[in-house]
mmCIF file of N, CA, C and O in Angstrom:
data_model
loop_
_atom_site.group_PDB
_atom_site.id
_atom_site.type_symbol
_atom_site.label_atom_id
_atom_site.label_comp_id
_atom_site.label_asym_id
_atom_site.label_seq_id
_atom_site.Cartn_x
_atom_site.Cartn_y
_atom_site.Cartn_z
ATOM 1 N N MET A 1451 -9.073 1.430 7.357
ATOM 2 C CA MET A 1451 -8.016 2.294 7.032
ATOM 3 C C MET A 1451 -8.012 2.379 5.808
ATOM 4 O O MET A 1451 -8.603 1.796 4.812
ATOM 5 N N THR A 1452 -7.382 3.536 5.229
ATOM 6 C CA THR A 1452 -7.572 3.941 3.812
ATOM 7 C C THR A 1452 -6.138 3.612 3.227
ATOM 8 O O THR A 1452 -5.136 4.074 3.664
ATOM 9 N N LEU A 1453 -6.290 3.148 1.951
ATOM 10 C CA LEU A 1453 -5.179 2.947 1.090
ATOM 11 C C LEU A 1453 -5.213 3.873 -0.268
ATOM 12 O O LEU A 1453 -6.220 3.799 -0.684
ATOM 13 N N ARG A 1454 -4.190 4.383 -0.678
ATOM 14 C CA ARG A 1454 -4.029 5.214 -1.684
ATOM 15 C C ARG A 1454 -2.728 4.681 -2.438
ATOM 16 O O ARG A 1454 -1.756 4.935 -2.054
ATOM 17 N N ILE A 1455 -2.994 4.425 -3.744
ATOM 18 C CA ILE A 1455 -1.764 3.953 -4.517
ATOM 19 C C ILE A 1455 -1.786 4.864 -5.507
ATOM 20 O O ILE A 1455 -2.879 5.017 -6.503
ATOM 21 N N ILE A 1456 -0.958 5.580 -5.870
ATOM 22 C CA ILE A 1456 -0.869 6.608 -6.761
ATOM 23 C C ILE A 1456 0.504 6.832 -7.675
ATOM 24 O O ILE A 1456 1.445 6.474 -7.210
ATOM 25 N N SER A 1457 0.341 7.036 -8.944
ATOM 26 C CA SER A 1457 1.581 7.147 -9.848
ATOM 27 C C SER A 1457 1.432 8.750 -10.249
ATOM 28 O O SER A 1457 0.768 9.468 -9.943
ATOM 29 N N ALA A 1458 2.324 8.998 -11.017
ATOM 30 C CA ALA A 1458 2.555 10.549 -11.682
ATOM 31 C C ALA A 1458 1.349 10.750 -12.595
ATOM 32 O O ALA A 1458 0.758 11.865 -12.778
ATOM 33 N N GLN A 1459 0.868 9.510 -13.287
ATOM 34 C CA GLN A 1459 -0.195 9.613 -14.087
ATOM 35 C C GLN A 1459 -1.633 9.539 -13.693
ATOM 36 O O GLN A 1459 -2.446 10.073 -14.277
ATOM 37 N N GLU A 1460 -1.715 8.722 -12.609
ATOM 38 C CA GLU A 1460 -3.159 8.380 -12.200
ATOM 39 C C GLU A 1460 -3.202 8.009 -11.008
ATOM 40 O O GLU A 1460 -2.072 7.354 -10.223
ATOM 41 N N ILE A 1461 -4.487 7.796 -10.264
ATOM 42 C CA ILE A 1461 -4.686 7.230 -9.136
ATOM 43 C C ILE A 1461 -5.144 5.548 -9.406
ATOM 44 O O ILE A 1461 -6.094 5.425 -10.188
ATOM 45 N N LEU A 1462 -4.140 4.834 -8.978
ATOM 46 C CA LEU A 1462 -4.522 3.279 -9.186
ATOM 47 C C LEU A 1462 -5.343 2.489 -8.354
ATOM 48 O O LEU A 1462 -6.137 1.753 -8.783
ATOM 49 N N TYR A 1463 -5.635 3.104 -7.033
ATOM 50 C CA TYR A 1463 -6.688 2.649 -6.081
ATOM 51 C C TYR A 1463 -6.814 3.611 -5.074
ATOM 52 O O TYR A 1463 -5.727 4.409 -4.385
ATOM 53 N N SER A 1464 -7.866 3.908 -4.504
ATOM 54 C CA SER A 1464 -8.026 4.494 -3.497
ATOM 55 C C SER A 1464 -9.424 4.048 -2.687
ATOM 56 O O SER A 1464 -10.462 4.122 -3.213
ATOM 57 N N GLY A 1465 -9.183 3.532 -1.426
ATOM 58 C CA GLY A 1465 -10.326 3.131 -0.862
ATOM 59 C C GLY A 1465 -10.152 2.440 0.558
ATOM 60 O O GLY A 1465 -8.877 2.549 1.005
ATOM 61 N N GLU A 1466 -11.040 2.047 1.247
ATOM 62 C CA GLU A 1466 -11.003 1.407 2.594
ATOM 63 C C GLU A 1466 -10.536 -0.021 2.391
ATOM 64 O O GLU A 1466 -10.827 -0.796 1.443
ATOM 65 N N VAL A 1467 -9.392 -0.461 3.270
ATOM 66 C CA VAL A 1467 -8.809 -1.850 3.330
ATOM 67 C C VAL A 1467 -8.726 -2.456 4.592
ATOM 68 O O VAL A 1467 -8.728 -1.468 5.744
ATOM 69 N N SER A 1468 -8.570 -3.562 4.860
ATOM 70 C CA SER A 1468 -8.298 -4.155 6.216
ATOM 71 C C SER A 1468 -6.783 -4.471 6.430
ATOM 72 O O SER A 1468 -6.448 -4.833 7.462
ATOM 73 N N SER A 1469 -6.129 -4.799 5.427
ATOM 74 C CA SER A 1469 -4.813 -5.147 5.406
ATOM 75 C C SER A 1469 -4.263 -4.971 4.006
ATOM 76 O O SER A 1469 -4.876 -4.728 2.908
ATOM 77 N N VAL A 1470 -2.664 -4.478 3.960
ATOM 78 C CA VAL A 1470 -1.880 -4.291 3.048
ATOM 79 C C VAL A 1470 -0.509 -4.928 2.990
ATOM 80 O O VAL A 1470 0.133 -4.877 4.100
ATOM 81 N N THR A 1471 -0.203 -5.699 2.085
ATOM 82 C CA THR A 1471 1.100 -6.374 1.865
ATOM 83 C C THR A 1471 2.014 -5.713 0.922
ATOM 84 O O THR A 1471 1.359 -5.767 -0.295
ATOM 85 N N LEU A 1472 3.186 -5.058 1.349
ATOM 86 C CA LEU A 1472 3.997 -4.330 0.389
ATOM 87 C C LEU A 1472 5.478 -4.918 0.050
ATOM 88 O O LEU A 1472 5.723 -5.596 0.985
ATOM 89 N N PRO A 1473 5.836 -4.989 -1.124
ATOM 90 C CA PRO A 1473 7.207 -5.455 -1.463
ATOM 91 C C PRO A 1473 8.412 -4.414 -0.834
ATOM 92 O O PRO A 1473 8.817 -3.714 -2.001
ATOM 93 N N GLY A 1474 8.641 -4.383 0.195
ATOM 94 C CA GLY A 1474 9.878 -3.460 0.660
ATOM 95 C C GLY A 1474 11.062 -3.834 0.076
ATOM 96 O O GLY A 1474 11.318 -5.142 -0.067
ATOM 97 N N THR A 1475 11.939 -2.903 0.003
ATOM 98 C CA THR A 1475 13.388 -3.395 -0.410
ATOM 99 C C THR A 1475 14.034 -3.997 0.432
ATOM 100 O O THR A 1475 15.073 -4.820 0.078
ATOM 101 N N GLN A 1476 13.717 -4.015 1.881
ATOM 102 C CA GLN A 1476 14.244 -5.005 2.900
ATOM 103 C C GLN A 1476 13.523 -6.213 3.259
ATOM 104 O O GLN A 1476 13.760 -6.996 4.078
ATOM 105 N N GLY A 1477 12.493 -6.516 2.333
ATOM 106 C CA GLY A 1477 11.526 -7.665 2.359
ATOM 107 C C GLY A 1477 9.978 -7.454 2.454
ATOM 108 O O GLY A 1477 9.814 -6.182 2.874
ATOM 109 N N GLU A 1478 9.267 -8.229 2.241
ATOM 110 C CA GLU A 1478 7.877 -8.014 2.117
ATOM 111 C C GLU A 1478 7.263 -7.881 3.715
ATOM 112 O O GLU A 1478 7.766 -8.451 4.388
ATOM 113 N N PHE A 1479 6.385 -6.786 3.740
ATOM 114 C CA PHE A 1479 5.868 -6.461 5.056
ATOM 115 C C PHE A 1479 4.324 -6.191 4.947
ATOM 116 O O PHE A 1479 3.773 -5.778 3.903
ATOM 117 N N THR A 1480 3.504 -6.525 6.093
ATOM 118 C CA THR A 1480 2.256 -6.339 6.023
ATOM 119 C C THR A 1480 1.950 -5.228 7.134
ATOM 120 O O THR A 1480 2.413 -5.044 8.098
ATOM 121 N N VAL A 1481 0.979 -4.351 6.643
ATOM 122 C CA VAL A 1481 0.279 -3.158 7.560
ATOM 123 C C VAL A 1481 -1.010 -3.519 7.933
ATOM 124 O O VAL A 1481 -1.868 -3.808 7.006
ATOM 125 N N LEU A 1482 -1.243 -3.551 9.056
ATOM 126 C CA LEU A 1482 -2.822 -3.740 9.678
ATOM 127 C C LEU A 1482 -3.202 -2.407 10.271
ATOM 128 O O LEU A 1482 -2.586 -1.472 10.523
ATOM 129 N N ARG A 1483 -4.321 -2.209 10.708
ATOM 130 C CA ARG A 1483 -5.028 -1.021 11.451
ATOM 131 C C ARG A 1483 -4.323 -0.787 12.727
ATOM 132 O O ARG A 1483 -3.875 -1.721 13.422
ATOM 133 N N ASN A 1484 -4.035 0.559 12.924
ATOM 134 C CA ASN A 1484 -3.126 1.048 13.901
ATOM 135 C C ASN A 1484 -1.742 0.745 13.877
ATOM 136 O O ASN A 1484 -1.071 0.802 14.988
ATOM 137 N N HIS A 1485 -1.282 0.508 12.708
ATOM 138 C CA HIS A 1485 0.231 0.214 12.659
ATOM 139 C C HIS A 1485 1.036 1.484 13.000
ATOM 140 O O HIS A 1485 0.558 2.585 12.838
ATOM 141 N N ALA A 1486 2.167 1.445 13.467
ATOM 142 C CA ALA A 1486 3.003 2.372 13.907
ATOM 143 C C ALA A 1486 3.355 3.414 12.470
ATOM 144 O O ALA A 1486 3.357 2.801 11.401
ATOM 145 N N SER A 1487 3.731 4.592 12.614
ATOM 146 C CA SER A 1487 3.882 5.346 11.487
ATOM 147 C C SER A 1487 5.301 4.824 11.036
ATOM 148 O O SER A 1487 6.206 4.331 11.827
ATOM 149 N N LEU A 1488 5.140 4.889 9.632
ATOM 150 C CA LEU A 1488 6.380 4.253 8.822
ATOM 151 C C LEU A 1488 6.674 4.990 7.389
ATOM 152 O O LEU A 1488 5.600 5.388 6.809
ATOM 153 N N LEU A 1489 7.750 5.040 7.247
ATOM 154 C CA LEU A 1489 8.153 5.370 5.844
ATOM 155 C C LEU A 1489 9.134 4.338 5.079
ATOM 156 O O LEU A 1489 10.196 4.242 5.954
ATOM 157 N N ALA A 1490 9.138 3.778 3.900
ATOM 158 C CA ALA A 1490 9.689 2.740 3.605
ATOM 159 C C ALA A 1490 9.802 2.850 2.021
ATOM 160 O O ALA A 1490 9.047 3.501 1.304
ATOM 161 N N THR A 1491 10.942 2.404 1.412
ATOM 162 C CA THR A 1491 11.018 2.191 -0.088
ATOM 163 C C THR A 1491 10.510 0.843 -0.398
ATOM 164 O O THR A 1491 10.613 -0.285 0.345
ATOM 165 N N LEU A 1492 10.075 0.712 -1.817
ATOM 166 C CA LEU A 1492 9.416 -0.312 -2.292
ATOM 167 C C LEU A 1492 10.256 -0.843 -3.461
ATOM 168 O O LEU A 1492 10.872 0.059 -4.181
ATOM 169 N N SER A 1493 10.190 -2.173 -3.688
ATOM 170 C CA SER A 1493 10.947 -2.644 -4.846
ATOM 171 C C SER A 1493 9.786 -3.213 -5.688
ATOM 172 O O SER A 1493 8.595 -3.074 -5.539
ATOM 173 N N ALA A 1494 10.214 -3.770 -7.060
ATOM 174 C CA ALA A 1494 9.083 -4.351 -7.756
ATOM 175 C C ALA A 1494 8.576 -5.399 -7.390
ATOM 176 O O ALA A 1494 8.986 -6.197 -6.489
ATOM 177 N N GLY A 1495 7.322 -5.373 -7.423
ATOM 178 C CA GLY A 1495 6.482 -6.846 -6.873
ATOM 179 C C GLY A 1495 4.960 -6.262 -6.844
ATOM 180 O O GLY A 1495 4.612 -5.179 -7.374
ATOM 181 N N ASN A 1496 4.225 -6.948 -5.963
ATOM 182 C CA ASN A 1496 2.636 -6.937 -6.059
ATOM 183 C C ASN A 1496 2.406 -6.427 -4.665
ATOM 184 O O ASN A 1496 2.909 -6.564 -3.691
ATOM 185 N N VAL A 1497 1.435 -5.265 -4.719
ATOM 186 C CA VAL A 1497 0.945 -4.585 -3.283
ATOM 187 C C VAL A 1497 -0.452 -5.356 -3.450
ATOM 188 O O VAL A 1497 -1.340 -5.169 -4.277
ATOM 189 N N ARG A 1498 -0.553 -6.051 -2.274
ATOM 190 C CA ARG A 1498 -1.704 -6.855 -2.062
ATOM 191 C C ARG A 1498 -2.526 -6.558 -1.090
ATOM 192 O O ARG A 1498 -1.942 -5.989 0.047
ATOM 193 N N TYR A 1499 -3.892 -6.271 -0.956
ATOM 194 C CA TYR A 1499 -4.645 -5.776 -0.059
ATOM 195 C C TYR A 1499 -6.125 -6.406 0.000
ATOM 196 O O TYR A 1499 -6.446 -7.037 -1.100
ATOM 197 N N THR A 1500 -6.580 -6.391 1.014
ATOM 198 C CA THR A 1500 -8.032 -6.854 1.128
ATOM 199 C C THR A 1500 -8.962 -5.783 1.351
ATOM 200 O O THR A 1500 -8.810 -4.716 2.203
ATOM 201 N N ASP A 1501 -9.703 -5.562 0.500
ATOM 202 C CA ASP A 1501 -10.714 -4.373 0.273
ATOM 203 C C ASP A 1501 -11.841 -4.530 1.560
ATOM 204 O O ASP A 1501 -12.130 -5.505 1.980
ATOM 205 N N ALA A 1502 -12.637 -3.283 1.670
ATOM 206 C CA ALA A 1502 -13.802 -3.267 2.651
ATOM 207 C C ALA A 1502 -14.560 -4.499 2.318
ATOM 208 O O ALA A 1502 -15.476 -5.054 3.524
ATOM 209 N N GLY A 1503 -14.859 -5.102 1.222
ATOM 210 C CA GLY A 1503 -15.651 -6.084 0.993
ATOM 211 C C GLY A 1503 -15.205 -7.497 1.342
ATOM 212 O O GLY A 1503 -15.929 -8.574 1.207
ATOM 213 N N GLY A 1504 -13.914 -7.501 1.545
ATOM 214 C CA GLY A 1504 -13.188 -8.929 1.950
ATOM 215 C C GLY A 1504 -12.411 -9.417 0.872
ATOM 216 O O GLY A 1504 -11.966 -10.529 0.641
ATOM 217 N N ALA A 1505 -12.697 -8.778 -0.338
ATOM 218 C CA ALA A 1505 -12.113 -9.333 -1.813
ATOM 219 C C ALA A 1505 -10.476 -8.965 -1.569
ATOM 220 O O ALA A 1505 -10.197 -7.841 -1.226
ATOM 221 N N GLU A 1506 -9.646 -9.990 -1.761
ATOM 222 C CA GLU A 1506 -8.310 -9.682 -2.293
ATOM 223 C C GLU A 1506 -7.995 -9.296 -3.501
ATOM 224 O O GLU A 1506 -8.645 -9.731 -4.525
ATOM 225 N N GLN A 1507 -7.251 -8.208 -3.632
ATOM 226 C CA GLN A 1507 -6.933 -7.468 -4.771
ATOM 227 C C GLN A 1507 -5.417 -7.314 -4.748
ATOM 228 O O GLN A 1507 -4.559 -7.510 -3.667
ATOM 229 N N SER A 1508 -4.790 -6.966 -6.150
ATOM 230 C CA SER A 1508 -3.397 -6.969 -6.299
ATOM 231 C C SER A 1508 -2.994 -5.866 -7.450
ATOM 232 O O SER A 1508 -3.817 -5.821 -8.305
ATOM 233 N N THR A 1509 -2.001 -5.021 -7.127
ATOM 234 C CA THR A 1509 -1.610 -4.077 -8.235
ATOM 235 C C THR A 1509 -0.019 -4.396 -8.075
ATOM 236 O O THR A 1509 0.542 -4.244 -7.120
ATOM 237 N N HIS A 1510 0.516 -4.586 -9.384
ATOM 238 C CA HIS A 1510 1.854 -4.621 -9.524
ATOM 239 C C HIS A 1510 2.574 -3.247 -9.771
ATOM 240 O O HIS A 1510 1.875 -2.179 -10.187
ATOM 241 N N VAL A 1511 3.614 -3.144 -9.079
ATOM 242 C CA VAL A 1511 4.460 -1.677 -9.017
ATOM 243 C C VAL A 1511 5.971 -2.338 -9.316
ATOM 244 O O VAL A 1511 6.493 -3.265 -9.222
ATOM 245 N N SER A 1512 6.463 -1.129 -9.903
ATOM 246 C CA SER A 1512 7.947 -1.207 -10.236
ATOM 247 C C SER A 1512 8.973 -0.740 -9.260
ATOM 248 O O SER A 1512 9.794 -0.845 -9.439
ATOM 249 N N GLY A 1513 8.147 -0.163 -8.152
ATOM 250 C CA GLY A 1513 9.052 0.400 -7.048
ATOM 251 C C GLY A 1513 8.422 1.519 -6.524
ATOM 252 O O GLY A 1513 7.505 2.069 -7.271
ATOM 253 N N GLY A 1514 8.716 2.330 -5.484
ATOM 254 C CA GLY A 1514 8.365 3.457 -4.983
ATOM 255 C C GLY A 1514 8.475 3.610 -3.542
ATOM 256 O O GLY A 1514 9.253 3.141 -3.046
ATOM 257 N N ILE A 1515 7.633 4.427 -2.868
ATOM 258 C CA ILE A 1515 7.797 4.657 -1.354
ATOM 259 C C ILE A 1515 6.349 4.570 -0.775
ATOM 260 O O ILE A 1515 5.321 4.706 -1.471
ATOM 261 N N VAL A 1516 6.392 4.227 0.285
ATOM 262 C CA VAL A 1516 5.080 4.270 1.106
ATOM 263 C C VAL A 1516 5.215 4.874 2.577
ATOM 264 O O VAL A 1516 6.177 4.860 3.118
ATOM 265 N N ASP A 1517 4.105 5.679 2.865
ATOM 266 C CA ASP A 1517 4.074 6.454 3.958
ATOM 267 C C ASP A 1517 2.655 5.726 4.795
ATOM 268 O O ASP A 1517 1.721 5.679 4.158
ATOM 269 N N VAL A 1518 3.094 5.385 5.965
ATOM 270 C CA VAL A 1518 1.988 4.836 6.851
ATOM 271 C C VAL A 1518 1.853 5.976 8.036
ATOM 272 O O VAL A 1518 2.881 6.204 8.645
ATOM 273 N N ASP A 1519 0.757 6.466 8.263
ATOM 274 C CA ASP A 1519 0.271 7.282 9.256
ATOM 275 C C ASP A 1519 -0.992 7.593 9.444
ATOM 276 O O ASP A 1519 -1.978 7.741 8.729
ATOM 277 N N SER A 1520 -1.382 7.431 10.804
ATOM 278 C CA SER A 1520 -2.779 7.496 11.322
ATOM 279 C C SER A 1520 -4.030 6.593 10.362
ATOM 280 O O SER A 1520 -4.960 7.323 10.219
ATOM 281 N N ASN A 1521 -3.386 5.340 10.182
ATOM 282 C CA ASN A 1521 -4.347 4.547 9.298
ATOM 283 C C ASN A 1521 -4.632 4.817 8.014
ATOM 284 O O ASN A 1521 -5.674 4.669 7.335
ATOM 285 N N VAL A 1522 -3.639 5.804 7.509
ATOM 286 C CA VAL A 1522 -3.783 6.180 6.131
ATOM 287 C C VAL A 1522 -2.277 5.542 5.437
ATOM 288 O O VAL A 1522 -1.275 6.035 6.039
ATOM 289 N N ILE A 1523 -2.412 4.917 4.379
ATOM 290 C CA ILE A 1523 -1.255 4.274 3.610
ATOM 291 C C ILE A 1523 -1.390 4.945 2.381
ATOM 292 O O ILE A 1523 -2.216 4.614 1.516
ATOM 293 N N SER A 1524 -0.268 5.603 2.219
ATOM 294 C CA SER A 1524 -0.215 6.327 0.910
ATOM 295 C C SER A 1524 1.152 5.608 0.163
ATOM 296 O O SER A 1524 2.269 5.823 0.428
ATOM 297 N N VAL A 1525 0.740 5.046 -1.047
ATOM 298 C CA VAL A 1525 1.796 4.476 -2.035
ATOM 299 C C VAL A 1525 2.104 5.289 -3.082
ATOM 300 O O VAL A 1525 1.114 5.335 -3.807
ATOM 301 N N CYS A 1526 3.106 5.925 -3.255
ATOM 302 C CA CYS A 1526 3.682 6.408 -4.545
ATOM 303 C C CYS A 1526 4.564 5.626 -5.428
ATOM 304 O O CYS A 1526 5.649 5.290 -4.772
ATOM 305 N N VAL A 1527 4.204 5.460 -6.628
ATOM 306 C CA VAL A 1527 4.729 4.169 -7.249
ATOM 307 C C VAL A 1527 5.391 5.008 -8.593
ATOM 308 O O VAL A 1527 5.005 6.002 -9.047
ATOM 309 N N TYR A 1528 6.424 4.115 -9.289
ATOM 310 C CA TYR A 1528 7.071 4.712 -10.302
ATOM 311 C C TYR A 1528 6.284 4.299 -11.532
ATOM 312 O O TYR A 1528 5.572 3.315 -11.525
#
């Protein structure tokens, strides 16, 4: 699946991943392949993901929104 983390200034990450864990305002949650469509708000915290090579990565965000649809995870951050 594809993860895109973007801010108003730059693209923080764009690539293939096997899982993504996000800091939702209602609690942390994980998205895996074929996840149901979802739109959620994010609080400050770390977006953690496993890239195509199996390496675990992390990007700190101050908040934002996430849209999950058809194995594309779009994270728009502040």
